[in-house]
Coordinates of C-alpha atoms and ligand atoms in Angstrom, one line a residue:
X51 CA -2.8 25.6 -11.1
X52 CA -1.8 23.6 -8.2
X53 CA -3.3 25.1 -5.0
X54 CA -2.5 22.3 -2.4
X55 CA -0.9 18.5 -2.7
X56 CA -1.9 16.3 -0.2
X57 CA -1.5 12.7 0.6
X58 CA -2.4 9.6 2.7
X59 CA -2.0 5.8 3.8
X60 CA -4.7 3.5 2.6
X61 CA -5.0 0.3 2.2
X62 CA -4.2 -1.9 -1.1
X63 CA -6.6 -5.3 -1.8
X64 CA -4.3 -8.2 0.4
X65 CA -4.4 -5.1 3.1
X66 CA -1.5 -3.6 3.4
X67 CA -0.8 0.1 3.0
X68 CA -0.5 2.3 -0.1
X69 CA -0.3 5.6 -0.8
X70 CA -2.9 8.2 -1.9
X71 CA -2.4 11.3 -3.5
X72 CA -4.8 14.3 -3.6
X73 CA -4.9 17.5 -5.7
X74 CA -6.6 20.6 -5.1
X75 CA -6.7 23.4 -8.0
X76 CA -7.2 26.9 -7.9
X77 CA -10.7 26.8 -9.0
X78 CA -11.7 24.5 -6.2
X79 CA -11.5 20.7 -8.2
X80 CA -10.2 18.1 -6.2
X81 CA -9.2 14.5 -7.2
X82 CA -7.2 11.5 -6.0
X83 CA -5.4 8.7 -7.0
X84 CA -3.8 5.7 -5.4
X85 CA -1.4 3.4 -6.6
X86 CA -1.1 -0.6 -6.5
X87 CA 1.9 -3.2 -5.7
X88 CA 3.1 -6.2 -6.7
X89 CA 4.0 -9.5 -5.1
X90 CA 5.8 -10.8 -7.7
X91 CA 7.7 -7.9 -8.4
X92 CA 10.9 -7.4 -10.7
X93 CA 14.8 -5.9 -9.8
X94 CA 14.6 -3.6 -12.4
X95 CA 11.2 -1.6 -11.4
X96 CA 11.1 1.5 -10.2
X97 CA 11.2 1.5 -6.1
X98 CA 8.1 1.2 -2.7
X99 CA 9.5 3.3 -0.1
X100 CA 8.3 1.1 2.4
X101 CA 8.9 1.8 6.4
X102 CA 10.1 -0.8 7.7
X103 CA 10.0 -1.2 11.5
X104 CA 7.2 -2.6 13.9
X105 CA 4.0 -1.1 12.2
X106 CA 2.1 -2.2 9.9
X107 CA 4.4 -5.6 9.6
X108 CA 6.8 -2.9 8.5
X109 CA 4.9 -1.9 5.1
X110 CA 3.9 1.3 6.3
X111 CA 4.5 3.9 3.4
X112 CA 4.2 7.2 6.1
X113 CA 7.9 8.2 4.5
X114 CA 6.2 8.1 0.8
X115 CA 3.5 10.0 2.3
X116 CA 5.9 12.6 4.3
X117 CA 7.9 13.2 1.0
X118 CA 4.6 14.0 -0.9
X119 CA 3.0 16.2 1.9
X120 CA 6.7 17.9 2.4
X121 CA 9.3 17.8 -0.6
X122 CA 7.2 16.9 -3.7
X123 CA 4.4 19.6 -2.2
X124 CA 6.7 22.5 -2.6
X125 CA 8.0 21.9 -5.7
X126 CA 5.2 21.6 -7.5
X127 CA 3.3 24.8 -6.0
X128 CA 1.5 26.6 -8.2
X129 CA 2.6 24.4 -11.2
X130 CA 0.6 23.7 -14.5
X131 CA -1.0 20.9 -14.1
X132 CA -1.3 20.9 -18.1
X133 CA 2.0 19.6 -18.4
X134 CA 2.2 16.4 -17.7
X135 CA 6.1 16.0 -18.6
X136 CA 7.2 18.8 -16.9
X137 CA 5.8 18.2 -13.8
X138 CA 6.9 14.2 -14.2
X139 CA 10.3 15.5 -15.3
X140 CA 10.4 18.1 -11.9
X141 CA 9.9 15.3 -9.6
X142 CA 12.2 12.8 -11.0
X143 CA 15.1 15.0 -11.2
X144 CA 14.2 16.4 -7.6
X145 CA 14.4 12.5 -6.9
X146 CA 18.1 12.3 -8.1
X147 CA 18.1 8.0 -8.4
X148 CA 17.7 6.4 -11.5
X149 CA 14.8 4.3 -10.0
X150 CA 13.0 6.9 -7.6
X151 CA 14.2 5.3 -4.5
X152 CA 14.6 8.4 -2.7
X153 CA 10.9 9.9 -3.2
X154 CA 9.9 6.4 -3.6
X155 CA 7.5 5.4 -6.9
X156 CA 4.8 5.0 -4.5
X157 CA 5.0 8.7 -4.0
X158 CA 5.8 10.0 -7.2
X159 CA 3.1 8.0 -9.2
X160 CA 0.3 9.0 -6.8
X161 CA 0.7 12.1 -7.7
X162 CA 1.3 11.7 -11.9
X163 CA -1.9 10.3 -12.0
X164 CA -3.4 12.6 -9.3
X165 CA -2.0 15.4 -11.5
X166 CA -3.7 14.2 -14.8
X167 CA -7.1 13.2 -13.3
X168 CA -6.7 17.0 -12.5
X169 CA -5.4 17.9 -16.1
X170 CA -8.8 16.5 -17.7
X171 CA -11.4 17.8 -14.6
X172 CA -9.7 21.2 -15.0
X173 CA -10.2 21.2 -19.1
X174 CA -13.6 19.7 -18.9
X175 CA -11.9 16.6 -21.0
X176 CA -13.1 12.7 -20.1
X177 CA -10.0 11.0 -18.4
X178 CA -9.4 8.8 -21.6
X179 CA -9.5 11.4 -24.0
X180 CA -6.7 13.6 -22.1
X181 CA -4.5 10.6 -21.7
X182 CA -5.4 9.8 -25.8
X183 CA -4.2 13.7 -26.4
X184 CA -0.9 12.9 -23.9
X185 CA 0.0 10.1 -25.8
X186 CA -0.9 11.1 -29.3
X187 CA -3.3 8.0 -29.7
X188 CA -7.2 7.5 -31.3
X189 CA -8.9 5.5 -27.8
X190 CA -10.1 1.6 -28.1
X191 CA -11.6 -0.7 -26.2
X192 CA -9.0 -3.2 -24.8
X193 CA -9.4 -7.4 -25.3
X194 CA -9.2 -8.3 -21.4
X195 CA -6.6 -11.1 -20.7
X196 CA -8.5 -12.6 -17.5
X197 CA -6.8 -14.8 -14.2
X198 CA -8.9 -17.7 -13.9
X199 CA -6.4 -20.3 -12.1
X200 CA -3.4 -19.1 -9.4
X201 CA -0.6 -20.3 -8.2
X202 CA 3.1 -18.5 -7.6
X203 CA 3.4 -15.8 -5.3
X204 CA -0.7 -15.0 -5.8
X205 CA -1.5 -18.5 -4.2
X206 CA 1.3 -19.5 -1.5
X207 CA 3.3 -21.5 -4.3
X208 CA -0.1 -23.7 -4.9
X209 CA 0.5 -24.6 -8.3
X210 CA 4.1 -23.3 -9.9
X211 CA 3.0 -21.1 -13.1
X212 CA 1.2 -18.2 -11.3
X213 CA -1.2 -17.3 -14.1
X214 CA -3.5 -19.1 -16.1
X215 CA -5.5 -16.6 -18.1
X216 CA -8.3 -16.5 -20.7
X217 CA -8.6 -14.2 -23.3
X218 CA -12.2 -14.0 -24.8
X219 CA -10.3 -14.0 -28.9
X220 CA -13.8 -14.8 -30.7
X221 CA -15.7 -11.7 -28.8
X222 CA -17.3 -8.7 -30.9
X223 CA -17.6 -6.2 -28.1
X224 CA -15.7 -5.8 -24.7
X225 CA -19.3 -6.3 -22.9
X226 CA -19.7 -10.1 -24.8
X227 CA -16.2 -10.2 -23.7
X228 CA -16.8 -9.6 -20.1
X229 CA -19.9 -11.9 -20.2
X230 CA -17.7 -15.0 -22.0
X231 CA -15.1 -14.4 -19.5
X232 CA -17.7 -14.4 -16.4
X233 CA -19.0 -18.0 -17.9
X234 CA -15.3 -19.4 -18.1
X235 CA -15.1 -18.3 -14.9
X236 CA -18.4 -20.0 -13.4
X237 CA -17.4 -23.3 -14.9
X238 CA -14.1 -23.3 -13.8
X239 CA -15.3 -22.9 -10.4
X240 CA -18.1 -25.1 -11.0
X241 CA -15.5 -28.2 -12.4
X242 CA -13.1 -27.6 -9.0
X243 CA -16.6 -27.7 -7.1
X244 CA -17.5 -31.0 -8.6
X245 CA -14.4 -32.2 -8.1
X246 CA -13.7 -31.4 -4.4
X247 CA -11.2 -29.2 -5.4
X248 CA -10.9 -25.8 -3.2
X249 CA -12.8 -22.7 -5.0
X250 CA -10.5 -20.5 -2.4
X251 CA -9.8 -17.1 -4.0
X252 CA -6.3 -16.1 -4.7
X253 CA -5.1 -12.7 -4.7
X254 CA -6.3 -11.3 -8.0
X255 CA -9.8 -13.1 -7.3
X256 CA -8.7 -16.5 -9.4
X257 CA -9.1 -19.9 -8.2
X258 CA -6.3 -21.7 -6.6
X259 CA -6.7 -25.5 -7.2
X260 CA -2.8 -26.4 -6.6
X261 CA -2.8 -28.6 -9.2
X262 CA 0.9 -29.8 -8.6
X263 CA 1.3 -30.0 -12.8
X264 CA 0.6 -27.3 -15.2
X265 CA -1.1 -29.9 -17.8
X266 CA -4.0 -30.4 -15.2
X267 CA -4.5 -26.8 -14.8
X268 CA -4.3 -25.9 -18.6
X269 CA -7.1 -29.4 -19.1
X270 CA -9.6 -27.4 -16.4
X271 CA -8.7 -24.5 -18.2
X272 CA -9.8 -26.3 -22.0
X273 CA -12.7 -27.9 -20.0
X274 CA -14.0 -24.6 -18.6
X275 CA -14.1 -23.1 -22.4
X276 CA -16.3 -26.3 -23.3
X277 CA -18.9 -26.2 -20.3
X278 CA -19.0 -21.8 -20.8
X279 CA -20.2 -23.4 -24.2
X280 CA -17.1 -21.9 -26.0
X281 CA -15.1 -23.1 -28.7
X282 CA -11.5 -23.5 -27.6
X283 CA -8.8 -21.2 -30.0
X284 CA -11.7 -20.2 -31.7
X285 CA -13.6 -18.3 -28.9
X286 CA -11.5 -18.7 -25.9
X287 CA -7.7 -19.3 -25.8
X288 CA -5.4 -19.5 -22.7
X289 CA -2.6 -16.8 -22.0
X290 CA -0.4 -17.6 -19.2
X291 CA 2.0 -15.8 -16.8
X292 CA 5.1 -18.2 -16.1
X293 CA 6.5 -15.2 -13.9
X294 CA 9.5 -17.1 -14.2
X295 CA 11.9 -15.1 -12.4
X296 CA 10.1 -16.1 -9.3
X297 CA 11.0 -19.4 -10.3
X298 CA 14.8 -18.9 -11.3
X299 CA 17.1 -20.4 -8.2
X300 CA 20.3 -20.0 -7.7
X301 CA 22.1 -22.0 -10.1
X302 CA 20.3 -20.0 -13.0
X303 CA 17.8 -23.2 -13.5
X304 CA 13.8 -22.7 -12.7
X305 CA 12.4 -24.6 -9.7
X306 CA 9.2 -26.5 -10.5
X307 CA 8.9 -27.3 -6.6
X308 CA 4.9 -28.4 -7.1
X309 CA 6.2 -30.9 -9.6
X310 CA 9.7 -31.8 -7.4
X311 CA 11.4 -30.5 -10.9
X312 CA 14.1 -28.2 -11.9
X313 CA 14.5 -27.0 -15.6
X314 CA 16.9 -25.2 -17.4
X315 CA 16.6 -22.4 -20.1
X316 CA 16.4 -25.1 -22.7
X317 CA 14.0 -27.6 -20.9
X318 CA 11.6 -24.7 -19.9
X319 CA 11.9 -23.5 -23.9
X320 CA 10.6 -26.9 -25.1
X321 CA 8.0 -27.4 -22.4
X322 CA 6.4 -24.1 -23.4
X323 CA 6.6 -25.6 -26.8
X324 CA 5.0 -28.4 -25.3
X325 CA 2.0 -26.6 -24.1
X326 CA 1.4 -24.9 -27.1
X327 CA 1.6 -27.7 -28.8
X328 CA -0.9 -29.0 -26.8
X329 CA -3.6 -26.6 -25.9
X330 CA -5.0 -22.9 -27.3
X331 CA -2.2 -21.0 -25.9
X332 CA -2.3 -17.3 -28.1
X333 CA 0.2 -15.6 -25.3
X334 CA 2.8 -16.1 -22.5
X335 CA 4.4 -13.7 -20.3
X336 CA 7.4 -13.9 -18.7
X337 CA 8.8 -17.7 -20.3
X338 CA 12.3 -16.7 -18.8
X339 CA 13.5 -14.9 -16.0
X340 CA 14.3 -11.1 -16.3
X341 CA 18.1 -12.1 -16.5
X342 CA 17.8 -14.4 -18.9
X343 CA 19.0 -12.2 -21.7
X344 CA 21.0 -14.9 -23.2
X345 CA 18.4 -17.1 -23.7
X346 CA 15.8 -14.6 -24.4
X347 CA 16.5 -14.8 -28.1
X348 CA 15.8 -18.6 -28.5
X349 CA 12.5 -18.5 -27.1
X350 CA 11.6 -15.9 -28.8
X351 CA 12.4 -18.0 -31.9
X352 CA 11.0 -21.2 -31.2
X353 CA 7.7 -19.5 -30.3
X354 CA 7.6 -16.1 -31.4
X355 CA 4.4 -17.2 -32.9
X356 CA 2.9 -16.7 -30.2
X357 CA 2.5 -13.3 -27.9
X358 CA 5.6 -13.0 -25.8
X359 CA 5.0 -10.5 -22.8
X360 CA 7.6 -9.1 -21.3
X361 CA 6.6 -8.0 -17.4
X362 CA 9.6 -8.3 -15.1
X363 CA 12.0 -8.8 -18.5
X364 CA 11.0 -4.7 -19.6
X365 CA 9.7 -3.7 -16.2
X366 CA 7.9 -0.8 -18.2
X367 CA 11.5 0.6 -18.4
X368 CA 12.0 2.5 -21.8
X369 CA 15.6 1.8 -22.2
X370 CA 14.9 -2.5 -21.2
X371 CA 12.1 -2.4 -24.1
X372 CA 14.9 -0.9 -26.2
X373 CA 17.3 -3.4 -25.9
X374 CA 14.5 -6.4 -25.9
X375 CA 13.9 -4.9 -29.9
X376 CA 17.6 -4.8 -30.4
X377 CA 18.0 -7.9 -29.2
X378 CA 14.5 -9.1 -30.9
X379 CA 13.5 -10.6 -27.3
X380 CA 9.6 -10.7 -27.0
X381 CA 7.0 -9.2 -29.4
X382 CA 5.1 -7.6 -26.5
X383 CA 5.2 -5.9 -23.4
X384 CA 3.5 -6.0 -20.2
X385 CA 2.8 -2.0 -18.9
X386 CA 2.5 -1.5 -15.3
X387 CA 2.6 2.1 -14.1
X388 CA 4.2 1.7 -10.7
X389 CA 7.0 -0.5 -12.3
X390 CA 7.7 2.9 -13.9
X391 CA 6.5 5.6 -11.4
X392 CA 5.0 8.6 -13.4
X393 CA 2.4 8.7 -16.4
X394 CA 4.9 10.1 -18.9
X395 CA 7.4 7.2 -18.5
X396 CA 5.1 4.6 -18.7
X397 CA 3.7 6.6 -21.8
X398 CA 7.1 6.6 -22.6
X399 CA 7.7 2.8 -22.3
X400 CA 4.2 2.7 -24.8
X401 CA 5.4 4.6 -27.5
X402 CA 8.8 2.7 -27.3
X403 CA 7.3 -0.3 -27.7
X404 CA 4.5 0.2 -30.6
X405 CA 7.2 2.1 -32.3
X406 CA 8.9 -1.0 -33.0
X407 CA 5.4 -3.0 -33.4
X408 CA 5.3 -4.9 -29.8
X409 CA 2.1 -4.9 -28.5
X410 CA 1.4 -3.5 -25.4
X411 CA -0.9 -5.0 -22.4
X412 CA -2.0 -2.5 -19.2
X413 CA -1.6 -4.6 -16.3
X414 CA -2.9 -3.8 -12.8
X415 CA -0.8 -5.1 -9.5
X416 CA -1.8 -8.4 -7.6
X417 CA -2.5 -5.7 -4.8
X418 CA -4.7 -2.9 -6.1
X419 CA -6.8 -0.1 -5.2
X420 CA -10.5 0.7 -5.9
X421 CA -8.6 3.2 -7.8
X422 CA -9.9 2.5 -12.0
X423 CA -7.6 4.7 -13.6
X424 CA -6.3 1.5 -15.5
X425 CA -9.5 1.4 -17.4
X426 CA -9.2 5.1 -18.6
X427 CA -5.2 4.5 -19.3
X428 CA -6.0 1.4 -21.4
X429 CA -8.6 3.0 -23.3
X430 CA -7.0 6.1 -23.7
X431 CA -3.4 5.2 -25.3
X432 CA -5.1 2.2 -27.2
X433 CA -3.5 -0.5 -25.1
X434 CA -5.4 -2.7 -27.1
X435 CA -5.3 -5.4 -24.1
X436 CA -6.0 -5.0 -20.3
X437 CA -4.7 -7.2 -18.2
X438 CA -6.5 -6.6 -14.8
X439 CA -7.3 -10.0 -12.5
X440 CA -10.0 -11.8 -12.5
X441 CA -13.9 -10.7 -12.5
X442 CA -14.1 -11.1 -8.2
X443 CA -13.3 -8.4 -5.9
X444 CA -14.2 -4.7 -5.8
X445 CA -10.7 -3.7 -7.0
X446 CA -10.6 -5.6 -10.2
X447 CA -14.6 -4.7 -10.7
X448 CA -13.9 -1.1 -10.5
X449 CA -11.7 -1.6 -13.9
X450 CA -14.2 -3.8 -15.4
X451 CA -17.1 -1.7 -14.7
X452 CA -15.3 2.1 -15.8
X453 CA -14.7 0.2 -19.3
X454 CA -18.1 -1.3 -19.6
X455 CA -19.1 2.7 -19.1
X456 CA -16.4 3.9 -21.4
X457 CA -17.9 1.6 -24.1
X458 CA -21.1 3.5 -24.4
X459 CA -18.8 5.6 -26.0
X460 CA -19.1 3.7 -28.9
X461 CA -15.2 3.1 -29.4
X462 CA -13.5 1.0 -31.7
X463 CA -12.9 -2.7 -29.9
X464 CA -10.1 -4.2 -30.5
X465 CA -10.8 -7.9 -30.6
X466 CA -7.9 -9.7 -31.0
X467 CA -6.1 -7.6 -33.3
X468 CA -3.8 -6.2 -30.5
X469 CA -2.2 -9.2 -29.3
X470 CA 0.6 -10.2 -31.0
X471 CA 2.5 -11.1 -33.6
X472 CA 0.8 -8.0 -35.0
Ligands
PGA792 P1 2.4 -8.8 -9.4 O1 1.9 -9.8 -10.4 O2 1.6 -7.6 -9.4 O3 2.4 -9.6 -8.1 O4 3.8 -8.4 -9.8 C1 1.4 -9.5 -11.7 C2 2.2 -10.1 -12.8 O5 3.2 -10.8 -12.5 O6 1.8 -9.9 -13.9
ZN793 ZN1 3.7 -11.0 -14.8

């Protein structure tokens, strides 16, 4: 049972505060957890109580932390930290907003995952496991989907698509995975050396080259598979994260302002089509803005071939992935806890959307803790992919190096069975 609930600012990776949760039981076991935040973050996720004011450039979170140490504290006092859903269910109707505004998520997911790294010390269970038994699922080792070149809001607007990603399709075990991606990683640093082009890191630990076109960066991307000695959409294939609703200005078009270009929905549908045409591109996230139901559907269509993520489209809201499958928008979705702000919803936005055969993809925050409860979460409800930054920075490591200890488990790998199409 829950003997004492306390909490804390940190700091996140670009340095700006985040809150941490700690749990002491009866019998003595303490744990903590802290929770990440996005840069590129989308209308419908759940909501930072930030400060505001002079301090810390006004991103102080002492008002998350307050409610934690104060409101959320009582109410869970002596509570079960065996059930998960209750004690989710507890604080979000104590919350009383649809999108935890009041307790802020930053609060109330600090202390879901607080409460289930205390659920599995207390029972003696690994962290996967208990989050395997919470979500009904046999654990896997997830295909990593890596950042390799920047640009959006992770790279001051260098280049305009803000991810370009490898995913490591050819590998036969997440650690020949890890080594494949650190080689694609090496040469594309080593090409941009070459080259004179800056090796600057951008906030998930990618390069940043500003290319001002997204050909030139999906080339180096191609050219880095060849020099890691890789054979392009046979070994290594390109995802990429459009993040498009960071594009979308106010005429409902998307502002290529790198390239001096706008696009509309049916211009930015045929340039994806475009790319894929043109290179080893197995996924893309976020092709449209988050409102862009209307033209969701004909995306979907002309390259539903492909994995289609949704990230700020489903916003790991249950009832958004619903209407994505109603709507057949997508075939996947991207699965961020703090866009959710407890375990069981984000469980909940899992089951919703394997239910209906999306795949799903765990996704850290561009600004993350040393926290590497991803790696268990991934594992555990067989996310089959892991979507986590690149292989720089302490932050992103600590994700990378609890998998590569969860695989001497001997667990099922998932290759690239769990990207979709299914
Ligand atoms: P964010 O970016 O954490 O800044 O939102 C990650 C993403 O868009 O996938
Ligand atoms: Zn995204």
């Amino acid at each position: 049972r829950l003997r004492r609930l306390h909490a804390r600012q940190i700091l996140d990776s670009r340095g700006r505060p985040t809150v941490e949760a700690e749990i002491s039981l009866d019998n003595g076991i303490q744990v903590r957890a802290s929770v990440p935040s996005g840069a590129s973050t989308g209308k419908a996720e759940a909501v930072e109580l930030r400060d505001g004011g002079e301090a810390w450039g006004g991103l102080g979170v002492s008002r998350a932390v307050s409610n934690i140490r104060g409101e959320i504290a009582a109410l869970l006092e002596g509570c079960d930290v065996l059930d998960q859903v209750g004690l989710d269910n507890r604080i979000r109707e104590a919350d009383g907003t649809h999108n935890l505004a009041r307790f802020g998520a930053n609060a109330t997911l600090a202390v879901s995952i607080a409460a289930v790294r205390a659920s599995a010390v207390a029972t003696g269970i690994p962290l996967h496991r208990r989050l395997a038994e919470l979500c009904g699922t046999t654990p896997s080792m997830p295909m990593p989907m890596v950042n390799i070149l920047s640009g959006g809001l992770h790279a001051g607007r260098g280049m305009d698509v803000q991810d370009f990603l490898v995913i490591p399709i050819g590998a036969s075990s997440y650690s020949e995975a890890l080594d494949w991606i650190c080689r694609v990683r090496t040469a594309a640093a080593s090409i941009c050396a070459k080259r004179g082009i800056s090796t600057l890191l951008a906030d998930e630990g990618g390069l940043s080259p500003g290319f001002a076109t997204s050909e030139e960066a999906l080339s180096l991307m191609v050219e880095a598979f060849e020099q890691a000695g890789l054979e392009p959409g046979v070994q290594a294939a390109i995802a990429l994260d459009v993040a498009s609703s960071s594009l979308a200005s106010a005429n409902g078009a998307y502002a290529f302002a790198r390239q001096g270009r706008s696009f509309g929905a049916r211009e930015m549908i045929e340039l994806q089509r475009q790319w894929a045409a043109s290179f080893p591109i197995v996924s893309i996230e976020d092709g449209l803005g988050e409102d862009d139901w209307a033209n969701w559907p004909a995306l979907t269509r002309a390259l539903g071939h492909l994995q289609l993520v949704g990230d700020d489209l489903f916003a790991t809201q249950p009832d958004r992935i619903r209407r994505g499958i109603d709507e057949n928008i997508a075939n996947a979705a991207l699965i961020k806890v703090n866009q959710n702000g407890t375990l069981s919803g984000t469980l909940e936005a899992i089951t919703t959307a394997r239910a209906a055969g999306y795949a799903t993809v765990i996704s850290a925050r561009s600004g993350e803790t040393e926290d590497d409860f991803l790696a268990d979460l991934a594992v555990g409800v067989a996310g089959r992919q892991i979507k986590v930054g690149s292989v720089r920075n302490s932050e992103r490591l600590a994700k990378y190096n609890q998998l590569l200890r969860l695989e001497e488990e001997g667990l099922a790998w998932s290759g690239r069975t769990g990207l979709a199409p299914l």
